[in-house]
Amino acid sequence: MAVPRVKEASAASATSGLTTAEAVREFAFSDADFRSLAQLAREHAGIALSDSKRNLVYTRVSRRLRALGLTAFKQYRNYLAQNEAELESFINAISTNLTKFFRESHHFDHFRNHVVIPFVSGPRSGDGRFRVWSAGCSTGEEPYTIACVLKREIPAGSRHDIRILATDIDSDVLARAARGLYPVSAFDNVPRIYREYFKPASGGRDGDNLMASEDIRSLIVFRRLNLIEPWPFRGKFDAVFCRNVMIYFDNATKSALIDRFIQTIKPGGFLYIGHSESFHGLHPELQLVGRTTYRRKP
Ligand SMILES: C[S@@+](CC[C@H](N)C(=O)[O-])C[C@H]1O[C@@H](n2cnc3c(N)ncnc32)[C@H](O)[C@@H]1O
């Protein structure tokens, strides 16, 4: 059965100008479809999709076409234009959510030694508020890692006012993050001293899953937030983690975002970015103090 299909596809491609691979696709997907979806991704999420991301867009958005019972990307574009709510599902579909516990663990060593311990052991400054932002938190491994490090250093009964704000544009991953349930295999990178903060789910009945305990969960607030839109908070952060997020943005979006991060970090506070990210022309208010670790000048 497969042979005639490819033959048909070859005949079709000869007349349509599509490559055979494109012609055997389940859904019709033209240049105009790609350009229009890439423009939406840029406008609404800041995500820059170069031509090399064409197959990625096709694969990820195809799920939406199947779910909606559509047969061509042109139909999907019309559907998007007429149904504002679909934009959220579209952004969820195209965002890349790869993450893990203690990813780039040197950041958490730095955070513990240079941010948390000085805060906990120093004179109680101001109102004792300590704020961390995990911006682009995906399925939650990053904010739960931050919470583990904090929880271990905060003395029991401490009256410090500690919060981790964990945000993402993708509502699906945020729902998973808030649930805090992970397969045992996700904990390979978690140092033994932090494993006590994850408990067998449903009292062990949920076999291979572990659940974030209330001890660390209570430190985190999860919110949907699009980084390229206005931010609805005024307080400043002791540390911001925005790792492996700006990698998807173009330079203009990235540098506008860095300016905004600087304004939202306390003087002397820290910004952690992803391993493959760097700032072209370091901002005058930032000092590079470690591997992809920056400090706002005091
Ligand atoms: C690769 S994950 C990084 C997760 C985590 N920070 C880490 O380093 O492991 C990138 C996350 O950025 C989010 N993201 C992309 N564009 C965004 C935007 N405009 N606003 C907020 N989050 C965004 C994606 O939904 C995704 O969950």
Coordinates of C-alpha atoms and ligand atoms in Angstrom, one line a residue:
M1 CA 0.0 0.0 0.0
A2 CA 2.9 2.3 0.8
V3 CA 4.3 2.2 -2.8
P4 CA 1.3 3.7 -4.6
R5 CA 1.1 6.4 -1.9
V6 CA 4.7 7.5 -2.6
K7 CA 4.0 7.4 -6.4
E8 CA 1.0 9.5 -6.0
A9 CA 3.0 11.8 -3.8
S10 CA 5.8 12.0 -6.5
A11 CA 3.3 12.9 -9.1
A12 CA 1.8 15.5 -6.8
S13 CA 5.2 17.0 -6.0
A14 CA 6.0 17.3 -9.6
T15 CA 3.1 19.5 -10.1
S16 CA 3.0 21.4 -6.8
G17 CA 6.7 22.0 -6.4
L18 CA 6.7 20.3 -3.0
T19 CA 9.5 17.8 -2.1
T20 CA 8.3 14.2 -1.7
A21 CA 8.8 14.3 2.0
E22 CA 6.5 17.4 2.1
A23 CA 4.0 15.8 -0.2
V24 CA 3.5 12.7 1.9
R25 CA 2.7 14.8 5.0
E26 CA -0.5 14.0 6.7
F27 CA -1.6 17.7 6.5
A28 CA -1.0 20.3 3.7
F29 CA 1.6 22.7 5.0
S30 CA 2.8 25.5 2.8
D31 CA 5.5 28.2 3.1
A32 CA 2.7 30.7 3.8
D33 CA 1.4 28.5 6.6
F34 CA 4.9 28.3 8.2
R35 CA 5.5 32.1 7.8
S36 CA 2.2 33.0 9.3
L37 CA 2.6 30.6 12.3
A38 CA 6.2 31.8 12.9
Q39 CA 5.0 35.4 12.9
L40 CA 2.3 34.6 15.5
A41 CA 4.9 32.8 17.7
R42 CA 7.2 35.9 17.5
E43 CA 4.4 38.4 18.1
H44 CA 2.8 36.6 21.0
A45 CA 5.6 34.7 22.7
G46 CA 8.8 36.4 21.4
I47 CA 9.8 33.0 20.0
A48 CA 11.9 33.3 16.8
L49 CA 11.4 30.4 14.5
S50 CA 14.0 30.3 11.7
D51 CA 13.4 28.3 8.5
S52 CA 15.3 25.3 10.1
K53 CA 12.3 25.0 12.5
R54 CA 9.8 24.2 9.8
N55 CA 9.6 20.5 10.5
L56 CA 9.4 21.2 14.3
V57 CA 6.5 23.5 13.7
Y58 CA 4.8 21.0 11.5
T59 CA 5.2 18.1 14.0
R60 CA 4.2 20.1 17.1
V61 CA 1.2 21.9 15.5
S62 CA -0.1 18.7 13.8
R63 CA -1.2 17.6 17.2
R64 CA -3.6 20.5 17.3
L65 CA -5.0 19.8 13.8
R66 CA -5.7 16.2 14.9
A67 CA -7.3 17.3 18.1
L68 CA -9.5 19.7 16.2
G69 CA -10.3 17.3 13.3
L70 CA -8.7 19.7 10.7
T71 CA -7.0 18.5 7.5
A72 CA -4.8 21.4 6.5
F73 CA -2.7 24.1 8.1
K74 CA -4.6 26.7 6.2
Q75 CA -7.8 25.6 8.0
Y76 CA -5.9 25.8 11.3
R77 CA -4.8 29.3 10.6
N78 CA -8.4 30.3 9.9
Y79 CA -9.4 28.5 13.1
L80 CA -6.8 30.5 15.1
A81 CA -7.9 33.7 13.6
Q82 CA -11.5 33.1 14.7
N83 CA -10.9 31.5 18.1
E84 CA -8.8 33.6 20.4
A85 CA -8.5 30.8 23.0
E86 CA -6.7 28.6 20.5
L87 CA -3.7 31.0 20.7
E88 CA -2.8 29.5 24.1
S89 CA -2.9 25.9 22.8
F90 CA -0.8 27.0 19.8
I91 CA 1.9 28.6 22.1
N92 CA 1.8 25.5 24.3
A93 CA 2.3 23.3 21.3
I94 CA 5.4 25.2 19.9
S95 CA 7.2 25.9 23.2
T96 CA 10.2 23.7 24.0
N97 CA 10.0 22.5 27.6
L98 CA 13.1 20.4 28.2
T99 CA 14.3 20.6 31.8
K100 CA 15.5 18.5 34.7
F101 CA 16.2 18.7 38.5
F102 CA 19.6 20.3 39.3
R103 CA 20.2 21.1 35.7
E104 CA 23.5 23.0 35.5
S105 CA 24.1 22.3 39.1
H106 CA 26.9 24.9 39.5
H107 CA 24.1 27.5 39.6
F108 CA 22.6 25.9 42.7
D109 CA 26.0 25.7 44.4
H110 CA 26.5 29.4 43.8
F111 CA 22.9 30.2 44.9
R112 CA 23.4 28.2 48.1
N113 CA 26.8 29.7 49.0
H114 CA 26.4 33.3 47.8
V115 CA 22.7 34.0 48.1
V116 CA 20.9 31.7 50.5
I117 CA 23.6 31.2 53.3
P118 CA 24.5 35.0 53.5
F119 CA 20.7 35.7 53.7
V120 CA 20.0 33.1 56.4
S121 CA 23.0 33.7 58.5
G122 CA 23.4 37.5 58.0
P123 CA 21.7 40.1 60.1
R124 CA 18.0 40.1 59.3
S125 CA 17.8 42.7 56.6
G126 CA 14.7 44.9 56.1
D127 CA 11.5 42.9 56.4
G128 CA 13.2 39.5 56.1
R129 CA 11.8 39.1 52.6
F130 CA 13.6 36.8 50.2
R131 CA 12.3 36.4 46.7
V132 CA 13.4 34.2 43.8
W133 CA 12.0 34.1 40.4
S134 CA 12.1 31.0 38.1
A135 CA 11.2 32.7 34.8
G136 CA 10.3 30.0 32.2
C137 CA 10.0 27.2 34.9
S138 CA 8.5 24.6 32.5
T139 CA 7.3 21.5 34.4
G140 CA 8.7 22.7 37.7
E141 CA 12.0 20.9 38.2
E142 CA 13.9 24.3 38.4
P143 CA 11.7 25.9 41.1
Y144 CA 11.5 22.7 43.1
T145 CA 15.3 22.5 42.9
I146 CA 15.6 26.1 44.2
A147 CA 13.1 25.2 47.0
C148 CA 15.1 22.2 48.1
V149 CA 18.3 24.3 48.4
L150 CA 16.4 26.9 50.3
K151 CA 14.5 24.6 52.6
R152 CA 17.7 22.8 53.7
E153 CA 19.3 26.1 54.7
I154 CA 16.4 27.8 56.4
P155 CA 16.5 27.0 60.1
A156 CA 13.3 25.2 61.4
G157 CA 10.8 27.7 62.8
S158 CA 12.4 30.6 60.9
R159 CA 10.1 33.6 60.4
H160 CA 11.8 34.7 57.2
D161 CA 9.3 35.6 54.5
I162 CA 10.5 33.4 51.6
R163 CA 8.8 32.9 48.2
I164 CA 9.7 31.5 44.9
L165 CA 7.7 32.8 41.9
A166 CA 7.6 30.2 39.2
T167 CA 6.2 31.3 35.8
D168 CA 5.8 30.1 32.3
I169 CA 3.8 31.0 29.2
D170 CA 2.8 27.4 28.7
S171 CA -0.3 26.5 30.7
D172 CA 0.1 22.8 30.2
V173 CA 3.6 22.6 31.7
L174 CA 2.5 24.9 34.5
A175 CA -0.3 22.5 35.5
R176 CA 2.2 19.7 35.6
A177 CA 4.5 21.8 37.7
A178 CA 1.8 22.7 40.2
R179 CA 1.0 19.0 40.5
G180 CA 4.6 18.2 41.4
L181 CA 4.5 14.5 40.5
Y182 CA 7.6 13.0 38.8
P183 CA 8.8 9.5 37.8
V184 CA 11.5 8.1 40.0
S185 CA 13.9 8.2 37.0
A186 CA 13.7 12.0 37.1
F187 CA 15.6 12.0 40.4
D188 CA 18.9 10.6 39.1
N189 CA 20.5 14.0 39.3
V190 CA 19.1 14.9 42.7
P191 CA 21.8 14.7 45.5
R192 CA 20.8 12.3 48.3
I193 CA 20.5 15.1 50.9
Y194 CA 17.6 16.6 49.0
R195 CA 15.6 13.4 48.3
E196 CA 13.7 13.7 51.6
Y197 CA 11.7 16.5 50.0
F198 CA 10.0 14.1 47.6
K199 CA 7.6 11.4 48.9
P200 CA 6.1 8.3 47.3
A201 CA 2.8 9.5 45.7
S202 CA -0.5 8.2 47.1
G203 CA 1.3 6.6 50.0
G204 CA 3.3 4.4 47.7
R205 CA 0.3 3.2 45.6
D206 CA 1.4 5.3 42.6
G207 CA 4.3 3.0 42.2
D208 CA 7.0 4.8 40.2
N209 CA 6.2 8.4 41.0
L210 CA 7.4 10.8 43.7
M211 CA 5.5 13.9 44.8
A212 CA 7.1 17.2 45.9
S213 CA 6.4 17.5 49.7
E214 CA 4.5 20.3 51.3
D215 CA 7.8 21.5 52.8
I216 CA 9.1 22.7 49.4
R217 CA 5.7 23.1 47.7
S218 CA 4.7 25.8 50.2
L219 CA 7.6 28.0 49.1
I220 CA 6.5 28.2 45.5
V221 CA 3.7 30.2 43.7
F222 CA 3.1 29.1 40.1
R223 CA 1.6 31.7 37.7
R224 CA 1.2 31.9 34.0
L225 CA 3.2 34.8 32.7
N226 CA 4.4 35.8 29.2
L227 CA 7.8 37.4 29.6
I228 CA 7.3 39.8 26.7
E229 CA 4.2 41.3 28.2
P230 CA 4.0 43.6 31.3
W231 CA 4.9 41.9 34.6
P232 CA 2.3 42.3 37.3
F233 CA 4.6 42.7 40.3
R234 CA 6.6 45.5 41.8
G235 CA 8.8 43.9 44.5
K236 CA 12.4 43.1 43.7
F237 CA 14.1 39.7 43.6
D238 CA 17.2 38.4 45.4
A239 CA 17.8 36.1 42.4
V240 CA 16.3 35.4 39.0
F241 CA 16.7 32.2 37.1
C242 CA 15.9 32.6 33.5
R243 CA 17.7 29.6 31.9
N244 CA 17.3 28.2 28.5
V245 CA 14.5 30.5 27.7
M246 CA 16.1 33.5 26.0
I247 CA 17.8 31.1 23.6
Y248 CA 14.5 31.0 21.7
F249 CA 14.3 34.8 21.4
D250 CA 15.9 37.2 18.9
N251 CA 18.6 39.6 20.0
A252 CA 16.3 42.6 20.3
T253 CA 13.8 40.7 22.5
K254 CA 16.6 39.3 24.6
S255 CA 18.2 42.6 25.3
A256 CA 14.9 44.3 26.1
L257 CA 14.3 41.4 28.6
I258 CA 17.7 41.8 30.2
D259 CA 17.0 45.5 30.8
R260 CA 13.8 44.5 32.5
F261 CA 15.4 41.8 34.6
I262 CA 18.0 44.2 35.8
Q263 CA 15.2 46.5 37.0
T264 CA 13.5 43.7 38.9
I265 CA 16.6 42.3 40.7
K266 CA 17.7 44.0 43.9
P267 CA 21.1 45.8 43.8
G268 CA 23.6 43.1 44.6
G269 CA 21.2 40.3 43.5
F270 CA 21.9 37.6 40.9
L271 CA 20.8 36.5 37.5
Y272 CA 21.4 33.0 36.3
I273 CA 21.1 32.2 32.5
G274 CA 21.4 29.0 30.5
H275 CA 24.7 27.3 29.5
S276 CA 24.5 28.3 25.8
E277 CA 23.4 31.8 26.4
S278 CA 25.6 34.9 26.8
F279 CA 25.1 38.6 26.6
H280 CA 26.6 40.4 23.6
G281 CA 28.2 43.5 25.2
L282 CA 27.7 43.0 28.9
H283 CA 25.2 45.5 30.4
P284 CA 26.9 48.2 32.5
E285 CA 24.8 47.3 35.5
L286 CA 25.8 43.6 35.4
Q287 CA 29.0 41.9 36.5
L288 CA 29.9 38.4 35.4
V289 CA 30.7 36.6 38.6
G290 CA 30.7 32.9 37.6
R291 CA 29.8 30.6 34.8
T292 CA 26.6 32.2 33.2
T293 CA 26.1 33.9 36.6
Y294 CA 25.6 37.7 36.8
R295 CA 25.3 40.1 39.6
R296 CA 23.5 43.4 39.5
K297 CA 26.0 46.0 40.8
P298 CA 25.2 46.9 44.4
Ligands
LIG1 C1 13.7 24.8 27.7 S1 12.5 25.3 28.9 C2 13.6 25.8 30.2 C3 13.2 25.3 31.6 C4 14.1 25.7 32.8 N1 14.3 27.1 32.9 C5 15.5 25.0 32.6 O1 16.4 25.6 32.2 O2 15.5 23.8 32.7 C6 12.0 26.9 28.3 C7 10.7 27.4 28.8 O3 10.5 28.8 28.5 C8 9.1 29.0 28.3 N2 8.9 30.2 27.5 C9 9.1 30.4 26.1 N3 8.7 31.6 25.7 C10 8.2 32.2 26.9 C11 7.7 33.5 27.1 N4 7.5 34.4 26.1 N5 7.3 33.8 28.4 C12 7.4 32.9 29.3 N6 7.9 31.6 29.2 C13 8.3 31.3 27.9 C14 8.7 27.7 27.6 O4 7.3 27.5 27.7 C15 9.5 26.6 28.3 O5 8.8 26.0 29.3

